[in-house]
Short mmCIF file of C-alpha atoms and ligand atoms in Angstrom, two decimals:
data_model
loop_
_atom_site.label_atom_id
_atom_site.label_comp_id
_atom_site.label_asym_id
_atom_site.label_seq_id
_atom_site.Cartn_x
_atom_site.Cartn_y
_atom_site.Cartn_z
CA MET A 1 -0.08 -0.32 0.15
CA SER A 2 1.27 3.66 -0.74
CA THR A 3 2.41 5.51 2.23
CA LEU A 4 2.54 8.64 0.14
CA ARG A 5 -0.22 11.36 0.61
CA HIS A 6 -2.97 11.60 -1.77
CA THR A 7 -4.26 14.72 -3.17
CA VAL A 8 -7.23 15.26 -5.34
CA VAL A 9 -6.74 18.48 -7.33
CA LEU A 10 -10.40 19.91 -8.65
CA GLY A 11 -10.22 21.86 -11.55
CA GLY A 12 -7.69 21.35 -15.07
CA GLY A 13 -7.30 24.99 -16.22
CA VAL A 14 -3.54 26.28 -15.63
CA ALA A 15 -4.11 26.95 -11.78
CA GLY A 16 -4.80 23.06 -11.20
CA LEU A 17 -2.34 21.78 -13.74
CA THR A 18 0.50 23.82 -12.24
CA ALA A 19 -0.70 22.83 -8.46
CA ALA A 20 -0.60 19.16 -9.83
CA VAL A 21 2.54 19.37 -11.35
CA ALA A 22 4.39 21.11 -8.31
CA LEU A 23 2.91 18.70 -5.81
CA THR A 24 3.88 15.64 -8.03
CA ARG A 25 7.41 16.85 -8.02
CA ALA A 26 6.85 17.43 -4.16
CA GLY A 27 6.18 13.43 -3.68
CA ARG A 28 2.45 13.61 -3.39
CA LEU A 29 0.23 11.10 -5.36
CA VAL A 30 -2.08 13.34 -7.29
CA THR A 31 -5.57 12.90 -8.90
CA LEU A 32 -6.74 15.64 -11.37
CA ILE A 33 -10.23 15.77 -11.84
CA GLU A 34 -11.48 18.49 -14.82
CA ARG A 35 -15.56 18.66 -15.42
CA ARG A 36 -14.90 18.79 -18.88
CA ALA A 37 -13.94 16.29 -21.78
CA GLU A 38 -10.17 17.92 -21.84
CA LEU A 39 -7.74 19.71 -19.55
CA SER A 40 -6.97 23.61 -20.37
CA GLY A 41 -9.91 25.30 -18.14
CA LYS A 42 -10.09 28.94 -19.97
CA ALA A 43 -6.91 28.45 -22.08
CA GLY A 44 -7.67 25.54 -24.56
CA SER A 45 -8.99 24.54 -27.76
CA TYR A 46 -11.76 23.47 -30.03
CA ARG A 47 -12.84 22.20 -33.18
CA PRO A 48 -15.33 24.95 -34.91
CA PRO A 49 -18.03 23.10 -36.54
CA GLY A 50 -17.82 22.23 -40.31
CA ILE A 51 -13.48 22.88 -39.43
CA PHE A 52 -11.41 19.90 -39.09
CA GLN A 53 -8.40 21.82 -37.08
CA TRP A 54 -8.16 22.48 -33.44
CA VAL A 55 -8.20 26.17 -32.75
CA ASP A 56 -7.76 28.11 -30.01
CA HIS A 57 -11.20 29.43 -28.44
CA CYS A 58 -9.13 32.62 -28.11
CA PRO A 59 -5.67 33.23 -29.03
CA HIS A 60 -3.41 33.74 -25.77
CA VAL A 61 -0.32 34.81 -25.31
CA LEU A 62 2.44 35.27 -22.50
CA LEU A 63 5.36 37.55 -21.48
CA GLY A 64 8.80 36.87 -20.56
CA ALA A 65 7.83 38.08 -17.12
CA CYS A 66 5.85 34.91 -16.87
CA THR A 67 7.99 32.96 -15.13
CA SER A 68 5.65 30.49 -13.26
CA GLN A 69 3.84 29.73 -16.63
CA ARG A 70 7.23 29.07 -18.11
CA TRP A 71 8.33 27.22 -15.30
CA LEU A 72 4.88 25.02 -16.12
CA TYR A 73 6.12 24.77 -19.88
CA GLU A 74 9.57 23.75 -18.79
CA GLN A 75 8.50 20.97 -16.47
CA LEU A 76 6.20 19.68 -19.48
CA GLY A 77 8.28 19.85 -21.82
CA VAL A 78 6.59 22.05 -24.08
CA GLY A 79 8.57 25.28 -23.48
CA ASP A 80 9.92 25.39 -27.53
CA LEU A 81 6.50 25.53 -28.49
CA ILE A 82 6.27 29.30 -27.70
CA THR A 83 8.05 31.52 -30.45
CA TRP A 84 9.14 34.86 -28.65
CA HIS A 85 9.08 38.03 -30.60
CA ASP A 86 11.10 40.79 -29.46
CA ARG A 87 10.08 43.43 -32.05
CA LEU A 88 6.48 44.14 -31.96
CA PRO A 89 4.62 45.27 -35.12
CA LEU A 90 2.22 47.94 -34.15
CA ARG A 91 -0.46 49.75 -36.65
CA ALA A 92 -2.30 53.04 -36.20
CA GLY A 93 -4.73 53.37 -39.28
CA ASP A 94 -2.67 52.26 -42.45
CA GLU A 95 0.17 53.44 -40.33
CA ALA A 96 2.67 50.71 -39.30
CA GLY A 97 5.45 51.26 -36.81
CA GLU A 98 7.04 48.86 -34.28
CA LEU A 99 8.10 48.49 -30.62
CA LEU A 100 11.70 47.77 -30.72
CA ALA A 101 14.48 47.64 -27.71
CA GLN A 102 17.86 49.37 -28.04
CA PRO A 103 19.70 45.94 -26.24
CA SER A 104 22.91 47.72 -25.71
CA LEU A 105 20.90 50.27 -23.01
CA PRO A 106 20.34 48.92 -19.74
CA PRO A 107 16.48 49.20 -18.68
CA PRO A 108 14.35 51.42 -18.58
CA PHE A 109 16.48 53.18 -21.04
CA ASN A 110 16.82 50.18 -23.77
CA LEU A 111 12.91 51.17 -24.51
CA ALA A 112 12.92 54.59 -24.85
CA GLN A 113 14.02 54.62 -28.39
CA GLY A 114 11.50 52.26 -29.40
CA LEU A 115 8.85 54.60 -28.26
CA LEU A 116 9.65 56.70 -31.00
CA GLY A 117 8.93 54.07 -33.37
CA LEU A 118 5.37 53.56 -32.26
CA PRO A 119 2.72 54.74 -35.19
CA GLY A 120 -0.04 57.32 -35.26
CA LEU A 121 1.48 59.64 -32.51
CA THR A 122 2.44 63.28 -32.94
CA PRO A 123 5.68 65.34 -31.14
CA ARG A 124 2.80 66.52 -28.53
CA ASP A 125 1.78 62.67 -27.89
CA LEU A 126 5.56 61.24 -27.85
CA ALA A 127 6.61 63.88 -25.29
CA THR A 128 3.47 63.24 -23.08
CA LEU A 129 4.20 59.35 -23.29
CA ALA A 130 8.18 60.08 -22.36
CA ALA A 131 6.70 62.09 -19.14
CA ALA A 132 4.45 58.99 -18.38
CA MET A 133 7.21 56.68 -18.85
CA THR A 134 9.32 58.56 -16.42
CA LYS A 135 6.64 58.90 -14.00
CA ILE A 136 5.96 55.12 -14.02
CA SER A 137 10.16 54.23 -14.44
CA VAL A 138 10.80 55.92 -11.06
CA ALA A 139 7.32 55.43 -8.95
CA ARG A 140 8.08 53.57 -6.21
CA PRO A 141 6.47 50.31 -4.67
CA PRO A 142 3.75 49.82 -2.98
CA TRP A 143 2.14 51.17 -5.69
CA PRO A 144 -1.55 52.51 -5.14
CA ASP A 145 -4.69 50.36 -5.26
CA ASP A 146 -6.89 52.97 -4.32
CA GLN A 147 -6.98 54.98 -7.87
CA THR A 148 -7.24 53.81 -11.38
CA PHE A 149 -4.59 53.96 -13.59
CA ALA A 150 -5.86 56.92 -15.46
CA ALA A 151 -6.29 58.78 -11.95
CA TRP A 152 -3.02 58.20 -11.35
CA LEU A 153 -1.44 59.31 -14.74
CA GLY A 154 -3.40 62.60 -14.20
CA PRO A 155 -2.50 64.79 -17.29
CA LEU A 156 0.01 62.40 -18.67
CA THR A 157 -1.77 61.35 -21.55
CA THR A 158 -3.64 62.73 -24.53
CA PRO A 159 -6.66 61.55 -26.65
CA THR A 160 -4.43 59.65 -29.17
CA LEU A 161 -2.43 58.00 -26.31
CA ASP A 162 -5.65 57.02 -24.43
CA ARG A 163 -7.17 55.37 -27.71
CA GLY A 164 -3.99 53.72 -28.49
CA PHE A 165 -0.85 53.14 -26.41
CA TRP A 166 -2.08 52.80 -23.00
CA SER A 167 -5.81 51.07 -24.17
CA LEU A 168 -3.92 48.60 -26.43
CA LEU A 169 -1.26 47.32 -23.52
CA LEU A 170 -4.00 47.60 -20.94
CA ARG A 171 -6.86 45.94 -22.24
CA SER A 172 -4.20 43.39 -23.56
CA VAL A 173 -2.94 42.13 -19.95
CA LEU A 174 -5.70 43.24 -17.85
CA ASN A 175 -8.71 43.18 -19.98
CA ALA A 176 -9.91 46.47 -18.38
CA SER A 177 -9.05 50.38 -19.55
CA ALA A 178 -7.03 52.82 -17.97
CA ASP A 179 -10.35 54.33 -16.24
CA GLU A 180 -11.61 50.83 -14.38
CA ALA A 181 -7.83 49.45 -13.50
CA SER A 182 -6.24 49.70 -10.40
CA ALA A 183 -3.26 52.03 -10.60
CA ARG A 184 -1.28 49.08 -8.93
CA TYR A 185 -1.92 46.92 -11.61
CA GLY A 186 -1.13 49.27 -14.29
CA LEU A 187 2.13 49.55 -12.76
CA LEU A 188 2.76 46.03 -12.00
CA PHE A 189 2.37 45.54 -15.91
CA PHE A 190 4.22 48.27 -17.02
CA ARG A 191 6.93 47.90 -14.37
CA HIS A 192 7.43 44.09 -14.13
CA GLY A 193 5.69 43.05 -17.76
CA LEU A 194 7.75 45.94 -19.67
CA LEU A 195 10.42 47.74 -18.40
CA HIS A 196 12.02 45.66 -15.13
CA HIS A 197 14.26 43.01 -17.33
CA ARG A 198 15.42 43.27 -20.72
CA ASP A 199 13.06 39.83 -21.79
CA ALA A 200 10.48 41.05 -19.74
CA TRP A 201 8.11 42.19 -22.82
CA HIS A 202 9.05 39.66 -25.28
CA LEU A 203 5.65 38.07 -26.65
CA GLY A 204 5.22 34.44 -26.26
CA VAL A 205 2.94 33.14 -29.15
CA PRO A 206 2.24 29.17 -28.81
CA ARG A 207 2.61 27.42 -32.36
CA CYS A 208 0.59 24.69 -31.54
CA PRO A 209 -3.02 24.67 -30.13
CA LEU A 210 -3.15 25.54 -26.61
CA ARG A 211 -4.63 22.23 -25.88
CA THR A 212 -1.39 20.96 -26.78
CA LEU A 213 0.21 22.64 -23.91
CA HIS A 214 -2.37 22.36 -21.48
CA HIS A 215 -3.98 18.81 -22.05
CA VAL A 216 -1.94 16.66 -24.32
CA ALA A 217 1.20 17.63 -22.75
CA PRO A 218 0.11 17.67 -18.70
CA ARG A 219 -2.02 14.21 -19.13
CA ALA A 220 0.99 12.62 -20.41
CA TRP A 221 3.40 14.09 -17.67
CA LEU A 222 0.96 12.91 -15.07
CA ALA A 223 0.27 9.73 -16.19
CA ARG A 224 4.49 9.11 -16.63
CA HIS A 225 4.52 10.39 -12.90
CA GLY A 226 2.46 8.07 -11.47
CA GLY A 227 -0.69 10.61 -11.27
CA GLN A 228 -4.58 10.26 -12.12
CA VAL A 229 -6.18 12.36 -14.55
CA VAL A 230 -10.38 12.05 -14.57
CA LEU A 231 -12.03 13.94 -17.41
CA GLY A 232 -15.49 14.52 -17.62
CA GLN A 233 -16.72 14.62 -14.35
CA ALA A 234 -17.13 17.23 -11.98
CA GLY A 235 -15.79 16.52 -8.72
CA SER A 236 -17.65 17.44 -5.08
CA VAL A 237 -15.62 17.27 -1.81
CA ALA A 238 -16.87 16.07 1.74
CA LEU A 239 -15.35 15.31 4.61
CA GLY A 240 -15.20 11.29 5.94
CA PRO A 241 -13.60 9.88 8.52
CA SER A 242 -10.11 9.56 7.54
CA GLY A 243 -9.95 12.74 5.22
CA PHE A 244 -11.66 13.92 2.29
CA VAL A 245 -13.90 12.00 0.16
CA VAL A 246 -14.33 13.41 -3.47
CA ARG A 247 -16.79 12.22 -5.61
CA ALA A 248 -16.52 12.59 -9.47
CA GLY A 249 -19.44 10.38 -11.18
CA ALA A 250 -19.26 6.64 -10.15
CA GLU A 251 -16.20 7.10 -8.49
CA GLU A 252 -15.25 8.07 -5.15
CA PHE A 253 -11.52 9.37 -3.88
CA VAL A 254 -10.28 9.30 -0.13
CA ALA A 255 -7.85 11.95 0.35
CA ASP A 256 -5.13 13.60 2.62
CA GLU A 257 -5.73 16.82 0.84
CA VAL A 258 -7.52 18.69 -2.04
CA VAL A 259 -6.76 21.61 -4.29
CA LEU A 260 -9.77 23.55 -5.30
CA ALA A 261 -8.57 25.28 -8.49
CA LEU A 262 -11.59 26.73 -9.49
CA THR A 263 -13.73 29.96 -9.52
CA PRO A 264 -15.25 31.24 -6.72
CA THR A 265 -18.98 30.26 -8.12
CA GLN A 266 -17.60 26.41 -8.85
CA ALA A 267 -15.75 26.31 -5.63
CA ARG A 268 -18.65 26.70 -3.78
CA ARG A 269 -20.96 24.19 -5.78
CA ALA A 270 -18.26 21.76 -5.62
CA LEU A 271 -18.20 21.77 -1.75
CA ASP A 272 -20.77 20.36 0.88
CA PRO A 273 -22.24 22.58 2.39
CA ALA A 274 -20.68 22.04 5.96
CA LEU A 275 -17.25 22.55 4.47
CA THR A 276 -17.86 25.69 2.61
CA ALA A 277 -19.21 27.09 6.08
CA ARG A 278 -15.90 26.26 7.13
CA VAL A 279 -13.81 27.52 4.10
CA GLY A 280 -15.68 31.26 5.04
CA GLY A 281 -15.77 34.25 3.57
CA ALA A 282 -12.93 33.65 0.94
CA LEU A 283 -15.65 32.37 -1.65
CA ASP A 284 -17.89 35.39 -1.41
CA VAL A 285 -15.65 37.51 -3.04
CA ASP A 286 -17.63 39.19 -6.22
CA LEU A 287 -15.89 39.63 -8.93
CA GLU A 288 -16.80 41.84 -12.12
CA ALA A 289 -16.73 39.81 -15.14
CA GLY A 290 -14.56 41.08 -18.41
CA SER A 291 -15.60 39.61 -21.85
CA ILE A 292 -13.09 38.53 -24.33
CA VAL A 293 -13.70 37.48 -28.02
CA GLY A 294 -11.56 35.20 -30.00
CA ALA A 295 -11.67 35.01 -33.76
CA HIS A 296 -9.90 32.94 -36.70
CA LEU A 297 -10.34 33.94 -40.39
CA TRP A 298 -8.86 31.36 -42.97
CA PHE A 299 -8.16 32.84 -46.63
CA ALA A 300 -7.61 30.93 -49.83
CA GLU A 301 -4.52 32.12 -50.34
CA PRO A 302 -1.46 33.19 -47.39
CA VAL A 303 -2.17 36.87 -46.70
CA ASP A 304 0.90 38.75 -46.17
CA LEU A 305 1.04 40.16 -42.37
CA PRO A 306 3.76 39.98 -39.87
CA PRO A 307 3.49 37.29 -37.42
CA VAL A 308 1.55 39.51 -34.95
CA THR A 309 0.67 43.14 -34.79
CA GLY A 310 -1.09 45.05 -32.32
CA LEU A 311 -3.52 47.27 -32.97
CA PHE A 312 -3.67 51.11 -32.07
CA ASP A 313 -7.63 52.67 -31.77
CA ALA A 314 -9.32 49.36 -33.05
CA GLU A 315 -11.62 47.08 -31.82
CA LEU A 316 -9.28 44.50 -32.22
CA ASP A 317 -5.92 44.15 -29.99
CA TRP A 318 -3.99 41.90 -31.46
CA VAL A 319 -3.63 39.85 -35.02
CA PHE A 320 -1.75 36.49 -35.32
CA ARG A 321 -0.84 35.05 -38.45
CA HIS A 322 -0.95 31.20 -38.48
CA ASP A 323 -0.54 28.39 -40.95
CA GLY A 324 1.65 30.22 -43.36
CA GLY A 325 -0.79 33.16 -43.80
CA ARG A 326 -3.87 31.00 -44.53
CA ARG A 327 -5.33 31.70 -41.00
CA LEU A 328 -5.42 34.95 -38.87
CA ALA A 329 -6.43 34.66 -35.29
CA VAL A 330 -7.48 38.29 -33.48
CA VAL A 331 -8.40 39.11 -30.01
CA ALA A 332 -11.11 41.67 -28.81
CA SER A 333 -10.55 42.70 -25.24
CA THR A 334 -13.13 44.36 -23.32
CA ALA A 335 -15.48 43.22 -25.63
CA ASP A 336 -18.87 44.23 -24.38
CA ALA A 337 -19.89 45.95 -27.54
CA TRP A 338 -20.03 42.40 -29.53
CA GLN A 339 -22.56 41.00 -26.86
CA GLY A 340 -25.34 39.66 -28.98
CA LEU A 341 -23.49 39.02 -32.12
CA SER A 342 -23.25 35.27 -33.77
CA PRO A 343 -20.06 33.53 -34.22
CA ALA A 344 -20.56 34.98 -38.09
CA GLY A 345 -21.22 38.60 -37.17
CA GLN A 346 -18.41 38.52 -34.73
CA ALA A 347 -15.86 37.40 -37.37
CA GLU A 348 -17.69 39.60 -39.80
CA ARG A 349 -16.84 42.64 -36.75
CA ALA A 350 -13.49 41.37 -36.85
CA TRP A 351 -12.78 41.40 -40.78
CA ARG A 352 -14.23 44.55 -41.00
CA THR A 353 -11.72 46.03 -38.48
CA LEU A 354 -9.20 44.05 -40.33
CA ARG A 355 -9.63 46.06 -43.54
CA GLN A 356 -9.43 49.20 -41.59
CA HIS A 357 -5.77 48.21 -41.32
CA TRP A 358 -5.01 46.62 -44.46
CA PRO A 359 -7.53 47.68 -46.90
CA ARG A 360 -6.40 44.78 -49.62
CA LEU A 361 -6.97 41.91 -47.26
CA PRO A 362 -9.25 39.64 -49.05
CA ALA A 363 -12.60 38.13 -47.27
CA PRO A 364 -12.11 34.99 -45.76
CA VAL A 365 -13.43 31.47 -47.23
CA ALA A 366 -14.20 30.34 -43.51
CA THR A 367 -14.48 31.60 -39.90
CA ALA A 368 -15.16 30.74 -36.10
CA ALA A 369 -15.47 32.87 -33.15
CA CYS A 370 -16.45 33.29 -29.68
CA ARG A 371 -16.96 35.42 -26.99
CA GLU A 372 -16.02 34.47 -23.39
CA ALA A 373 -18.49 36.79 -21.34
CA ARG A 374 -16.64 35.73 -18.08
CA ALA A 375 -12.85 35.56 -19.58
CA THR A 376 -11.52 37.89 -16.63
CA PHE A 377 -12.07 39.87 -13.56
CA VAL A 378 -11.75 43.53 -13.55
CA PRO A 379 -8.88 44.65 -11.65
CA ARG A 380 -10.57 47.63 -10.32
CA PRO A 381 -9.00 49.60 -7.28
CA GLY A 382 -9.54 48.01 -3.91
CA LEU A 383 -9.73 44.36 -4.99
CA ASP A 384 -6.58 43.45 -4.26
CA ALA A 385 -7.71 43.51 -0.51
CA ARG A 386 -10.84 40.99 -0.90
CA ARG A 387 -8.86 38.33 -2.73
CA PRO A 388 -8.11 35.28 -0.77
CA GLY A 389 -4.94 33.59 -0.44
CA PRO A 390 -4.66 29.80 -0.57
CA VAL A 391 -4.98 28.87 2.68
CA THR A 392 -8.73 28.14 4.26
CA GLY A 393 -10.32 27.56 7.56
CA VAL A 394 -10.06 23.56 6.87
CA PRO A 395 -6.53 22.58 7.04
CA GLY A 396 -5.60 20.61 3.94
CA LEU A 397 -8.06 22.25 1.65
CA VAL A 398 -6.53 25.22 -0.34
CA LEU A 399 -7.59 27.55 -3.06
CA ALA A 400 -6.33 28.18 -6.23
CA GLY A 401 -7.21 30.31 -9.45
CA ALA A 402 -6.46 33.49 -11.42
CA TRP A 403 -8.89 35.27 -9.11
CA THR A 404 -6.74 34.18 -5.84
CA ALA A 405 -4.45 36.36 -3.89
CA THR A 406 -1.54 36.17 -6.98
CA GLY A 407 -0.92 40.19 -7.54
CA TRP A 408 -1.47 39.45 -10.80
CA PRO A 409 -4.42 40.03 -13.03
CA ALA A 410 -6.34 37.12 -14.46
CA THR A 411 -3.76 35.55 -16.76
CA MET A 412 -2.01 31.96 -17.29
CA GLU A 413 0.71 33.56 -15.40
CA GLY A 414 -1.75 34.50 -12.31
CA ALA A 415 -3.37 31.15 -12.39
CA ALA A 416 0.38 29.31 -12.47
CA ARG A 417 1.16 31.58 -9.28
CA SER A 418 -1.93 30.51 -7.43
CA GLY A 419 -1.29 26.99 -8.58
CA LEU A 420 2.46 27.18 -6.95
CA ALA A 421 0.94 28.99 -3.60
CA ALA A 422 -1.39 26.33 -3.13
CA ALA A 423 1.03 23.76 -3.61
CA SER A 424 3.39 25.54 -1.18
CA ALA A 425 0.97 25.85 1.51
CA LEU A 426 0.10 22.26 1.14
CA VAL A 427 3.73 20.95 1.27
CA GLY A 428 5.08 23.45 4.02
CA ALA A 429 7.65 25.13 1.63
CA ASP A 430 8.08 27.72 -1.15
CA LEU A 431 7.72 26.38 -4.39
CA SER A 432 7.27 29.69 -5.95
CA VAL A 433 9.28 30.42 -9.00
CA PRO A 434 11.56 33.67 -8.82
CA ASP A 435 10.85 36.46 -10.80
CA LEU A 436 12.94 38.02 -13.45
CA PRO A 437 16.01 39.69 -11.89
CA ALA A 438 15.85 43.48 -12.10
CA GLN A 439 18.20 44.98 -14.49
CA GLY A 440 19.48 48.19 -15.01
CA VAL A 441 18.41 51.20 -13.04
CA TYR A 442 16.02 48.77 -11.28
CA ARG A 443 18.81 46.60 -9.84
CA LEU A 444 19.67 49.93 -7.68
CA THR A 445 16.67 51.03 -7.16
CA CYS A 446 13.71 48.56 -7.55
CA ARG A 447 12.18 46.88 -4.17
CA THR A 448 9.69 43.90 -5.08
CA SER A 449 6.09 44.41 -5.68
CA ARG A 450 4.95 40.84 -4.86
CA ARG A 451 3.36 40.38 -1.79
C1 FAD B 1 -11.25 34.81 -24.08
C2 FAD B 1 -9.78 34.57 -23.31
C3 FAD B 1 -8.89 35.03 -23.57
C4 FAD B 1 -7.39 35.32 -22.81
N1 FAD B 1 -6.67 35.60 -23.08
C5 FAD B 1 -5.39 35.47 -22.03
C6 FAD B 1 -3.96 35.58 -22.43
O1 FAD B 1 -3.62 35.74 -23.66
N2 FAD B 1 -3.15 35.49 -21.78
C7 FAD B 1 -3.16 35.31 -20.43
O2 FAD B 1 -2.06 35.08 -19.55
N3 FAD B 1 -4.60 34.96 -19.73
C8 FAD B 1 -5.70 34.90 -20.66
N4 FAD B 1 -7.03 34.52 -20.36
C9 FAD B 1 -7.17 34.34 -19.32
C10 FAD B 1 -6.40 33.11 -18.70
O3 FAD B 1 -7.24 32.11 -19.74
C11 FAD B 1 -6.86 32.78 -17.40
O4 FAD B 1 -6.52 33.59 -16.30
C12 FAD B 1 -6.58 31.50 -16.74
O5 FAD B 1 -6.70 30.09 -18.05
C13 FAD B 1 -7.56 30.92 -15.68
O6 FAD B 1 -7.12 29.55 -15.19
P1 FAD B 1 -7.79 29.07 -13.44
O7 FAD B 1 -7.37 27.56 -13.48
O8 FAD B 1 -7.73 30.02 -12.77
O9 FAD B 1 -9.37 28.67 -14.15
P2 FAD B 1 -10.04 28.06 -15.21
O10 FAD B 1 -9.45 28.03 -16.58
O11 FAD B 1 -11.45 28.78 -15.32
O12 FAD B 1 -10.12 26.68 -14.63
C14 FAD B 1 -11.24 26.25 -13.98
C15 FAD B 1 -11.65 24.74 -14.49
O13 FAD B 1 -12.07 23.84 -13.31
C16 FAD B 1 -13.05 23.39 -14.22
N5 FAD B 1 -14.14 22.77 -12.79
C17 FAD B 1 -14.90 23.75 -12.67
N6 FAD B 1 -15.95 23.15 -11.47
C18 FAD B 1 -15.28 21.87 -11.54
C19 FAD B 1 -15.89 20.59 -10.54
N7 FAD B 1 -16.60 21.05 -9.55
N8 FAD B 1 -14.51 19.30 -10.65
C20 FAD B 1 -13.55 19.59 -11.41
N9 FAD B 1 -13.44 20.68 -12.62
C21 FAD B 1 -14.31 21.61 -12.49
C22 FAD B 1 -13.65 23.97 -15.02
O14 FAD B 1 -14.14 23.31 -16.09
C23 FAD B 1 -12.51 24.59 -15.50
O15 FAD B 1 -11.71 23.69 -16.64
C24 FAD B 1 -7.70 34.51 -21.34
C25 FAD B 1 -8.90 34.27 -20.78
C26 FAD B 1 -9.64 34.16 -21.84
C27 FAD B 1 -11.47 33.42 -21.39
#
């Protein structure tokens, strides 16, 4: 009989996967239970009707700064399936530019010259942006969580920057506007996701469907390391005479420990009422949902676009070229205005937006689209104080999920950090992955903002 501690992880999103891998590595016998037919959670793939190809519900990207997520990919052996972009083509209307660093200069000066390459900006916009980036560069943590990023920026913006630079970057990372997002999250992104280290802002784009990273690879990894994966069954948790009793369909597991890598609503549903009462207010946090649309457009002939392009002042944020140019994948963040459109209507809207930037783009021969109404939580000022940590009032029962108190916005990196935090709480050791080290000026001045 095995003497390993048995841990059940509920939820096969990035948080649950990371917890499962970290706990397996720490010597736990892990059972991972996922309600859906595949692992991946929100970061997964599907086969649109009539299209015999796996594509992502929505393209997902990561930054060089996402060290915990990169750790997960290295464990799973899929790190080399990410293409890293260290120059970012950007477009304002049909004007093209790019963000490019000057490697010989230390952070944050390495990006100063790159800002001059942004498209659609007047000398006044550029001067205002330079002043704003200087204010961001020298802001000392802890950064304020009681005002919006727009309020913190004050007059250091212009209407063009509001609609372009700030909007594209904040929507992409926070799925929120400068008027909505807490100053702390805006500063966290600009400092840790852009300026802090030469590689921090490099954009990682998977070369494979997300299911390869988040379903196929972790399933195989867990099988190789003695774990068990149960798919297509929602798990429920109660206390038994000798630990937790977890039910998933007809199967019943006795567990020493449980990780709830679920959203608060899903966790409340999964818990026996007696356990919910003991977990207390942690699951009562009220999260405001932000929506995102992802669409794919297939073309008869390859289209000549850069591998990735960010769009200023547009309904879409990013455009990714796939399949040798025969498919474009696009993302529209803060997509409330797309509500009520059918998938065909969403794809049509995406194509019309693309045509404003590339007027000669032909009509697609096939499309697929979906809108996720509850894609992320909106990181409003004050939310941080309400996000719970992994430890609950029930020994052995811990929480994970991008919504928990990672200090990060609703991203795969936030989810991965939460999985490591949950695993650390169970193991009683710090399993977190270090941030990229501060470089350049920040080596001298920066105190970490992680909590
Ligand atoms: C459209 C869209 C675009 C995005 N773009 C990006 C991006 O580009 N970059 C980025 O970093 N992040 C992005 N995100 C955010 C990122 O996908 C999420 O923050 C992250 O995947 C959340 O992971 P999670 O594990 O916390 O939660 P989830 O992915 O929600 O995982 C929870 C899992 O639990 C399962 N479950 C629920 N109840 C039960 C139960 N009772 N038993 C077992 N399983 C259960 C669910 O089926 C689900 O698989 C995007 C999100 C969306 C929706």
